[in-house]
Structures are given as structure tokens and as C-alpha cells.
PDB file of C-alpha atoms in Angstrom:
ATOM      1  CA  UNK A 515      85.275 101.973  92.821  1.00  0.00           C
ATOM      2  CA  UNK A 516      86.201 104.535  95.446  1.00  0.00           C
ATOM      3  CA  UNK A 517      83.551 105.944  97.715  1.00  0.00           C
ATOM      4  CA  UNK A 518      83.261 108.252 100.731  1.00  0.00           C
ATOM      5  CA  UNK A 519      80.466 108.215 103.274  1.00  0.00           C
ATOM      6  CA  UNK A 520      79.892 111.058 105.710  1.00  0.00           C
ATOM      7  CA  UNK A 521      77.538 111.259 108.628  1.00  0.00           C
ATOM      8  CA  UNK A 522      74.237 112.729 107.644  1.00  0.00           C
ATOM      9  CA  UNK A 523      73.492 116.255 108.658  1.00  0.00           C
ATOM     10  CA  UNK A 524      72.592 118.858 109.273  1.00  0.00           C
ATOM     11  CA  UNK A 525      74.506 119.230 112.509  1.00  0.00           C
ATOM     12  CA  UNK A 526      73.486 122.031 114.850  1.00  0.00           C
ATOM     13  CA  UNK A 527      75.674 122.951 117.808  1.00  0.00           C
ATOM     14  CA  UNK A 528      76.039 125.708 120.346  1.00  0.00           C
ATOM     15  CA  UNK A 529      79.203 127.770 120.378  1.00  0.00           C
ATOM     16  CA  UNK A 530      82.105 126.077 122.213  1.00  0.00           C
ATOM     17  CA  UNK A 531      80.593 122.617 121.783  1.00  0.00           C
ATOM     18  CA  UNK A 532      82.692 119.654 120.631  1.00  0.00           C
ATOM     19  CA  UNK A 533      82.351 118.689 116.987  1.00  0.00           C
ATOM     20  CA  UNK A 534      82.744 115.312 115.327  1.00  0.00           C
ATOM     21  CA  UNK A 535      81.833 114.639 111.722  1.00  0.00           C
ATOM     22  CA  UNK A 536      82.313 111.007 110.784  1.00  0.00           C
ATOM     23  CA  UNK A 537      83.834 109.978 107.486  1.00  0.00           C
ATOM     24  CA  UNK A 538      84.580 106.486 106.217  1.00  0.00           C
ATOM     25  CA  UNK A 539      85.920 105.493 102.843  1.00  0.00           C
ATOM     26  CA  UNK A 540      86.295 102.595 100.453  1.00  0.00           C
ATOM     27  CA  UNK A 541      89.375 102.525  98.269  1.00  0.00           C
ATOM     28  CA  UNK A 542      92.172 100.244  97.174  1.00  0.00           C
ATOM     29  CA  UNK A 543      95.693 100.947  98.283  1.00  0.00           C
ATOM     30  CA  UNK A 544      96.573 104.096 100.163  1.00  0.00           C
ATOM     31  CA  UNK A 545      94.545 107.086  99.058  1.00  0.00           C
ATOM     32  CA  UNK A 546      95.128 110.623 100.248  1.00  0.00           C
ATOM     33  CA  UNK A 547      92.318 111.928 102.444  1.00  0.00           C
ATOM     34  CA  UNK A 548      91.015 115.474 102.663  1.00  0.00           C
ATOM     35  CA  UNK A 549      88.526 117.668 104.433  1.00  0.00           C
ATOM     36  CA  UNK A 550      87.259 120.620 102.432  1.00  0.00           C
ATOM     37  CA  UNK A 551      85.017 123.380 103.780  1.00  0.00           C
ATOM     38  CA  UNK A 552      82.517 125.453 101.820  1.00  0.00           C
ATOM     39  CA  UNK A 553      81.363 128.673 103.472  1.00  0.00           C
ATOM     40  CA  UNK A 554      78.026 130.117 102.334  1.00  0.00           C
ATOM     41  CA  UNK A 555      78.225 131.431  98.784  1.00  0.00           C
ATOM     42  CA  UNK A 556      81.863 130.480  98.345  1.00  0.00           C
ATOM     43  CA  UNK A 557      83.956 127.783  96.727  1.00  0.00           C
ATOM     44  CA  UNK A 558      85.667 124.914  98.490  1.00  0.00           C
ATOM     45  CA  UNK A 559      88.721 125.491 100.612  1.00  0.00           C
ATOM     46  CA  UNK A 560      91.109 122.800 101.744  1.00  0.00           C
ATOM     47  CA  UNK A 561      90.806 122.469 105.515  1.00  0.00           C
ATOM     48  CA  UNK A 562      93.295 119.671 106.137  1.00  0.00           C
ATOM     49  CA  UNK A 563      94.728 116.544 104.571  1.00  0.00           C
ATOM     50  CA  UNK A 564      96.577 113.335 105.361  1.00  0.00           C
ATOM     51  CA  UNK A 565      98.479 111.211 102.894  1.00  0.00           C
ATOM     52  CA  UNK A 566      99.327 108.046 104.806  1.00  0.00           C
ATOM     53  CA  UNK A 567      98.073 105.865 107.614  1.00  0.00           C
ATOM     54  CA  UNK A 568      98.233 107.376 111.127  1.00  0.00           C
ATOM     55  CA  UNK A 569      98.934 110.857 109.725  1.00  0.00           C
ATOM     56  CA  UNK A 570      97.044 113.601 111.517  1.00  0.00           C
ATOM     57  CA  UNK A 571      95.957 116.616 109.546  1.00  0.00           C
ATOM     58  CA  UNK A 572      95.210 119.798 111.481  1.00  0.00           C
ATOM     59  CA  UNK A 573      94.245 123.371 110.744  1.00  0.00           C
ATOM     60  CA  UNK A 574      92.299 126.143 112.495  1.00  0.00           C
ATOM     61  CA  UNK A 575      91.650 123.911 115.494  1.00  0.00           C
ATOM     62  CA  UNK A 576      90.262 121.079 113.356  1.00  0.00           C
ATOM     63  CA  UNK A 577      91.918 117.669 113.355  1.00  0.00           C
ATOM     64  CA  UNK A 578      91.483 114.365 111.555  1.00  0.00           C
ATOM     65  CA  UNK A 579      93.544 111.189 111.750  1.00  0.00           C
ATOM     66  CA  UNK A 580      93.968 108.750 108.850  1.00  0.00           C
ATOM     67  CA  UNK A 581      92.900 105.371 110.251  1.00  0.00           C
ATOM     68  CA  UNK A 582      93.679 102.613 107.783  1.00  0.00           C
ATOM     69  CA  UNK A 583      92.352  99.857 110.048  1.00  0.00           C
ATOM     70  CA  UNK A 584      88.900 101.415 110.279  1.00  0.00           C
ATOM     71  CA  UNK A 585      89.056 103.205 106.888  1.00  0.00           C
ATOM     72  CA  UNK A 586      88.050 106.420 108.607  1.00  0.00           C
ATOM     73  CA  UNK A 587      89.024 110.082 108.670  1.00  0.00           C
ATOM     74  CA  UNK A 588      86.746 111.695 111.232  1.00  0.00           C
ATOM     75  CA  UNK A 589      86.841 115.472 111.633  1.00  0.00           C
ATOM     76  CA  UNK A 590      86.983 116.916 115.149  1.00  0.00           C
ATOM     77  CA  UNK A 591      87.161 120.292 116.800  1.00  0.00           C
ATOM     78  CA  UNK A 592      87.204 120.878 120.514  1.00  0.00           C
ATOM     79  CA  UNK A 593      85.299 124.162 120.587  1.00  0.00           C
ATOM     80  CA  UNK A 594      83.330 125.377 117.592  1.00  0.00           C
ATOM     81  CA  UNK A 595      82.588 128.996 116.773  1.00  0.00           C
ATOM     82  CA  UNK A 596      79.741 130.619 114.892  1.00  0.00           C
ATOM     83  CA  UNK A 597      82.209 131.316 112.085  1.00  0.00           C
ATOM     84  CA  UNK A 598      82.661 127.547 111.591  1.00  0.00           C
ATOM     85  CA  UNK A 599      79.141 127.302 110.162  1.00  0.00           C
ATOM     86  CA  UNK A 600      79.639 125.835 106.698  1.00  0.00           C
ATOM     87  CA  UNK A 601      79.366 122.650 104.668  1.00  0.00           C
ATOM     88  CA  UNK A 602      82.162 120.140 105.300  1.00  0.00           C
ATOM     89  CA  UNK A 603      83.219 117.607 102.681  1.00  0.00           C
ATOM     90  CA  UNK A 604      85.358 114.546 103.202  1.00  0.00           C
ATOM     91  CA  UNK A 605      87.183 113.434 100.069  1.00  0.00           C
ATOM     92  CA  UNK A 606      89.791 111.029  98.823  1.00  0.00           C
ATOM     93  CA  UNK A 607      92.225 110.930  95.961  1.00  0.00           C
ATOM     94  CA  UNK A 608      93.683 107.704  94.703  1.00  0.00           C
ATOM     95  CA  UNK A 609      97.425 107.156  95.122  1.00  0.00           C
ATOM     96  CA  UNK A 610      99.814 108.036  92.267  1.00  0.00           C
ATOM     97  CA  UNK A 611      99.545 105.352  89.634  1.00  0.00           C
ATOM     98  CA  UNK A 612      96.059 104.418  90.747  1.00  0.00           C
ATOM     99  CA  UNK A 613      93.312 104.389  88.166  1.00  0.00           C
ATOM    100  CA  UNK A 614      91.547 107.271  89.850  1.00  0.00           C
ATOM    101  CA  UNK A 615      94.623 109.352  90.655  1.00  0.00           C
ATOM    102  CA  UNK A 616      93.842 113.040  90.444  1.00  0.00           C
ATOM    103  CA  UNK A 617      90.111 112.504  90.789  1.00  0.00           C
ATOM    104  CA  UNK A 618      88.649 113.660  94.072  1.00  0.00           C
ATOM    105  CA  UNK A 619      85.792 111.503  95.268  1.00  0.00           C
ATOM    106  CA  UNK A 620      83.623 113.443  97.702  1.00  0.00           C
ATOM    107  CA  UNK A 621      81.277 112.486 100.474  1.00  0.00           C
ATOM    108  CA  UNK A 622      77.807 113.982 100.401  1.00  0.00           C
ATOM    109  CA  UNK A 623      78.731 116.924 102.609  1.00  0.00           C
ATOM    110  CA  UNK A 624      77.628 117.762 106.151  1.00  0.00           C
ATOM    111  CA  UNK A 625      75.988 121.084 106.917  1.00  0.00           C
ATOM    112  CA  UNK A 626      77.167 122.519 110.232  1.00  0.00           C
ATOM    113  CA  UNK A 627      75.327 125.353 111.933  1.00  0.00           C
ATOM    114  CA  UNK A 628      76.747 126.849 115.119  1.00  0.00           C
ATOM    115  CA  UNK A 629      74.515 129.050 117.257  1.00  0.00           C
ATOM    116  CA  UNK A 630      75.796 131.701 119.692  1.00  0.00           C
TER     117      UNK A 630
ATOM    118  CA  UNK B 716      95.737 137.873  93.034  1.00  0.00           C
ATOM    119  CA  UNK B 717      92.985 135.256  93.034  1.00  0.00           C
ATOM    120  CA  UNK B 718      94.470 131.785  92.642  1.00  0.00           C
ATOM    121  CA  UNK B 719      91.650 130.125  90.698  1.00  0.00           C
ATOM    122  CA  UNK B 720      89.081 132.408  89.115  1.00  0.00           C
ATOM    123  CA  UNK B 721      85.905 131.678  87.195  1.00  0.00           C
ATOM    124  CA  UNK B 722      83.634 133.824  85.071  1.00  0.00           C
ATOM    125  CA  UNK B 723      80.805 134.437  85.222  1.00  0.00           C
ATOM    126  CA  UNK B 724      79.795 133.948  88.850  1.00  0.00           C
ATOM    127  CA  UNK B 725      76.131 133.681  87.899  1.00  0.00           C
ATOM    128  CA  UNK B 726      74.659 132.579  84.592  1.00  0.00           C
ATOM    129  CA  UNK B 727      70.931 132.527  83.870  1.00  0.00           C
ATOM    130  CA  UNK B 728      69.835 131.305  80.477  1.00  0.00           C
ATOM    131  CA  UNK B 729      67.052 129.627  78.540  1.00  0.00           C
ATOM    132  CA  UNK B 730      66.807 125.971  77.619  1.00  0.00           C
ATOM    133  CA  UNK B 731      68.446 125.174  74.318  1.00  0.00           C
ATOM    134  CA  UNK B 732      71.037 127.948  74.496  1.00  0.00           C
ATOM    135  CA  UNK B 733      74.801 127.439  74.311  1.00  0.00           C
ATOM    136  CA  UNK B 734      76.980 128.944  77.031  1.00  0.00           C
ATOM    137  CA  UNK B 735      80.580 128.931  78.226  1.00  0.00           C
ATOM    138  CA  UNK B 736      82.209 129.200  81.615  1.00  0.00           C
ATOM    139  CA  UNK B 737      85.828 130.290  81.842  1.00  0.00           C
ATOM    140  CA  UNK B 738      88.441 129.283  84.382  1.00  0.00           C
ATOM    141  CA  UNK B 739      91.941 130.593  84.945  1.00  0.00           C
ATOM    142  CA  UNK B 740      94.567 129.679  87.513  1.00  0.00           C
ATOM    143  CA  UNK B 741      97.696 131.664  88.309  1.00  0.00           C
ATOM    144  CA  UNK B 742      99.303 129.024  90.505  1.00  0.00           C
ATOM    145  CA  UNK B 743     101.460 127.526  87.793  1.00  0.00           C
ATOM    146  CA  UNK B 744      99.670 124.205  88.203  1.00  0.00           C
ATOM    147  CA  UNK B 745      99.736 121.512  85.561  1.00  0.00           C
ATOM    148  CA  UNK B 746      96.318 119.972  86.094  1.00  0.00           C
ATOM    149  CA  UNK B 747      92.848 121.504  86.026  1.00  0.00           C
ATOM    150  CA  UNK B 748      89.401 120.078  86.707  1.00  0.00           C
ATOM    151  CA  UNK B 749      85.706 120.758  86.373  1.00  0.00           C
ATOM    152  CA  UNK B 750      83.270 119.602  89.047  1.00  0.00           C
ATOM    153  CA  UNK B 751      79.487 119.824  89.190  1.00  0.00           C
ATOM    154  CA  UNK B 752      77.650 120.454  92.473  1.00  0.00           C
ATOM    155  CA  UNK B 753      73.964 119.643  92.424  1.00  0.00           C
ATOM    156  CA  UNK B 754      71.183 121.148  94.494  1.00  0.00           C
ATOM    157  CA  UNK B 755      71.874 118.706  97.325  1.00  0.00           C
ATOM    158  CA  UNK B 756      75.505 119.865  97.483  1.00  0.00           C
ATOM    159  CA  UNK B 757      76.828 116.618  96.013  1.00  0.00           C
ATOM    160  CA  UNK B 758      80.082 117.162  94.099  1.00  0.00           C
ATOM    161  CA  UNK B 759      81.173 115.057  91.171  1.00  0.00           C
ATOM    162  CA  UNK B 760      84.111 115.391  88.851  1.00  0.00           C
ATOM    163  CA  UNK B 761      83.396 115.977  85.172  1.00  0.00           C
ATOM    164  CA  UNK B 762      86.768 116.465  83.477  1.00  0.00           C
ATOM    165  CA  UNK B 763      90.454 116.773  84.180  1.00  0.00           C
ATOM    166  CA  UNK B 764      93.187 118.188  81.956  1.00  0.00           C
ATOM    167  CA  UNK B 765      96.923 117.853  82.457  1.00  0.00           C
ATOM    168  CA  UNK B 766      99.099 120.187  80.394  1.00  0.00           C
ATOM    169  CA  UNK B 767      96.223 120.728  77.952  1.00  0.00           C
ATOM    170  CA  UNK B 768      95.629 117.001  77.559  1.00  0.00           C
ATOM    171  CA  UNK B 769      92.325 115.410  78.596  1.00  0.00           C
ATOM    172  CA  UNK B 770      92.980 112.930  81.398  1.00  0.00           C
ATOM    173  CA  UNK B 771      89.630 112.282  83.045  1.00  0.00           C
ATOM    174  CA  UNK B 772      86.324 112.298  81.230  1.00  0.00           C
ATOM    175  CA  UNK B 773      83.540 111.030  83.437  1.00  0.00           C
ATOM    176  CA  UNK B 774      80.182 110.003  82.088  1.00  0.00           C
ATOM    177  CA  UNK B 775      79.128 113.449  80.984  1.00  0.00           C
ATOM    178  CA  UNK B 776      76.787 114.212  78.065  1.00  0.00           C
ATOM    179  CA  UNK B 777      78.728 115.213  74.979  1.00  0.00           C
ATOM    180  CA  UNK B 778      76.893 118.532  75.085  1.00  0.00           C
ATOM    181  CA  UNK B 779      79.639 119.431  77.575  1.00  0.00           C
ATOM    182  CA  UNK B 780      82.977 120.148  75.942  1.00  0.00           C
ATOM    183  CA  UNK B 781      86.012 121.332  77.879  1.00  0.00           C
ATOM    184  CA  UNK B 782      88.690 123.311  76.102  1.00  0.00           C
ATOM    185  CA  UNK B 783      92.164 124.081  77.391  1.00  0.00           C
ATOM    186  CA  UNK B 784      93.979 126.690  75.273  1.00  0.00           C
ATOM    187  CA  UNK B 785      96.955 126.569  77.650  1.00  0.00           C
ATOM    188  CA  UNK B 786      97.675 124.976  80.982  1.00  0.00           C
ATOM    189  CA  UNK B 787      96.469 128.041  82.905  1.00  0.00           C
ATOM    190  CA  UNK B 788      92.986 127.974  81.374  1.00  0.00           C
ATOM    191  CA  UNK B 789      90.234 125.397  81.218  1.00  0.00           C
ATOM    192  CA  UNK B 790      86.919 126.521  79.780  1.00  0.00           C
ATOM    193  CA  UNK B 791      83.660 124.611  79.766  1.00  0.00           C
ATOM    194  CA  UNK B 792      81.281 124.955  76.850  1.00  0.00           C
ATOM    195  CA  UNK B 793      77.758 123.606  77.128  1.00  0.00           C
ATOM    196  CA  UNK B 794      75.517 123.141  74.093  1.00  0.00           C
ATOM    197  CA  UNK B 795      71.739 122.873  74.053  1.00  0.00           C
ATOM    198  CA  UNK B 796      71.308 123.584  77.738  1.00  0.00           C
ATOM    199  CA  UNK B 797      68.729 121.535  79.635  1.00  0.00           C
ATOM    200  CA  UNK B 798      66.922 122.139  82.918  1.00  0.00           C
ATOM    201  CA  UNK B 799      68.984 119.414  84.572  1.00  0.00           C
ATOM    202  CA  UNK B 800      72.179 121.304  83.841  1.00  0.00           C
ATOM    203  CA  UNK B 801      71.263 123.824  86.535  1.00  0.00           C
ATOM    204  CA  UNK B 802      73.969 123.488  89.186  1.00  0.00           C
ATOM    205  CA  UNK B 803      77.076 125.142  90.537  1.00  0.00           C
ATOM    206  CA  UNK B 804      80.158 124.374  88.471  1.00  0.00           C
ATOM    207  CA  UNK B 805      83.551 124.507  90.131  1.00  0.00           C
ATOM    208  CA  UNK B 806      86.915 124.705  88.492  1.00  0.00           C
ATOM    209  CA  UNK B 807      89.966 123.436  90.370  1.00  0.00           C
ATOM    210  CA  UNK B 808      93.686 123.011  89.811  1.00  0.00           C
ATOM    211  CA  UNK B 809      96.519 121.010  91.336  1.00  0.00           C
ATOM    212  CA  UNK B 810     100.272 120.946  91.125  1.00  0.00           C
ATOM    213  CA  UNK B 811     100.601 117.236  90.471  1.00  0.00           C
ATOM    214  CA  UNK B 812     102.214 116.087  87.305  1.00  0.00           C
ATOM    215  CA  UNK B 813     100.426 113.226  85.685  1.00  0.00           C
ATOM    216  CA  UNK B 814     102.439 110.085  85.532  1.00  0.00           C
ATOM    217  CA  UNK B 815     104.840 110.897  88.318  1.00  0.00           C
ATOM    218  CA  UNK B 816     104.835 108.217  90.969  1.00  0.00           C
ATOM    219  CA  UNK B 817     106.717 109.962  93.743  1.00  0.00           C
ATOM    220  CA  UNK B 818     106.282 113.226  95.489  1.00  0.00           C
ATOM    221  CA  UNK B 819     103.229 114.385  93.648  1.00  0.00           C
ATOM    222  CA  UNK B 820     101.114 116.911  95.447  1.00  0.00           C
ATOM    223  CA  UNK B 821      97.477 116.122  94.865  1.00  0.00           C
ATOM    224  CA  UNK B 822      95.815 118.958  96.774  1.00  0.00           C
ATOM    225  CA  UNK B 823      93.253 120.649  94.584  1.00  0.00           C
ATOM    226  CA  UNK B 824      92.467 124.358  94.824  1.00  0.00           C
ATOM    227  CA  UNK B 825      88.974 125.425  93.879  1.00  0.00           C
ATOM    228  CA  UNK B 826      87.526 128.472  92.216  1.00  0.00           C
ATOM    229  CA  UNK B 827      84.518 130.353  93.639  1.00  0.00           C
ATOM    230  CA  UNK B 828      82.034 128.528  91.443  1.00  0.00           C
ATOM    231  CA  UNK B 829      79.591 129.493  88.698  1.00  0.00           C
ATOM    232  CA  UNK B 830      75.917 129.117  89.483  1.00  0.00           C
ATOM    233  CA  UNK B 831      74.140 128.122  86.280  1.00  0.00           C
ATOM    234  CA  UNK B 832      70.368 128.407  86.154  1.00  0.00           C
ATOM    235  CA  UNK B 833      68.548 127.079  83.115  1.00  0.00           C
ATOM    236  CA  UNK B 834      64.958 128.319  82.727  1.00  0.00           C
TER     237      UNK B 834
END
């Protein structure tokens, strides 16, 4: 079955530091890949997505590139802010017609804390 | 104009009780979902409905029964609540139309969550 593995947290950084959160996946075919963010006390918000190999998703200074050859979708940001403190989830959705289409499979989440 | 809303936001109840959580989306989406987030933040899908039809039913105790009166609503009823049911439950919706093979948009939009505490 499909699975997503994220780097273990928590991750603690100083403001303006470079962020990488690793994400690798196991799936058949060509799944869509997502990063969701959960701010304290809130629901999940889509941060960015990519639907095919070599696609780069980007939003709010965050980027992730769909790497089919390494089955990875690492999240990066060049300069984090205190307001980026949240839990970040990598997820995949099977391709249309796949047995798990429509079902998001999540990684375990990575807690990010950014200090001033 | 909240896109996906859930009620209640917090629910505290005793073991053995029956409770419901309601979800509504005003995005015009065809598919809705329920997810459970445990105390370690792990998220797992429970159910998915497409146009009021059950599509995904993960291995969930039959004490949990989703009900979709129309495609904008997906409620979750839980019978005989147990301590282990304590979690945050998230509703979500997506535009994708089940069965289409081209051009489907699979991005899911989540509600704010309902924190259920069973005492």
C-alpha cells in the first residue's frame, strides 16, 4: 500500500534560518503529492502540491519538487519566520483510477518551532 | 463564508454515550471525507462520500456511522463512545468527481476540526 515517511521532529530553528523537511513516499504509478500545514489550534491548510514528476510546488516562500527517481518531495524555505511555527504534513493521493484515489495518505507530521 | 465548517469545535462526553459531529461545505464539492488525528498528530482517513455515496470505508469500528443527507453535508455519528475515541476529527472536501480519469482536482480542503474527549 501507499506510505509517506517524514523526517522526525521536532525541528527548532532561529528566525531567517534555512528549512528542509524531508519526505519520501511509496506508491504505485504517479501519485499527487502535497504539503499541508497545521497552525496551533487550527485545521489543515494546503501549503503546496505537485501532480507529476519534476513539478515544483511553491507558496509563501516554501518550495518542494516532485522527484520520481528518489520518490521524494522535500519541503524547503530559504528564511523561516516565527509565524511559520506549525506542524507540517507530507501527503499523497493516488492517481485517478488508482485503488486509493481520493484517499490522502499522510506522513507522521513534523513540528517546526521558529525562535526570534 | 467558511469553506468547510464543523460543529461542535469541542465535545466532552462520558464513555458509553452517543454523539454526532456535523460537517458542511459551501464549495460545491462532490466528495467529502472524515479523518481522525490521534494524540501524536497522526492523521488517518476514516470515510469518504461522493455525491452521497460511500466510497471509502477504512477499517473503522461499526460504532462509527457517517451520514450524508446531501452532497454539502457529511455527519459522523458515534455510538457507545470509548476512551480510545478521544481525538481530533477533521472533515474535508474536494472537487474531484469519482470515476473521472482526466482533469480531476484532488486537493482536499479541511475543516477546523472537532476535539472529542471521552471521559
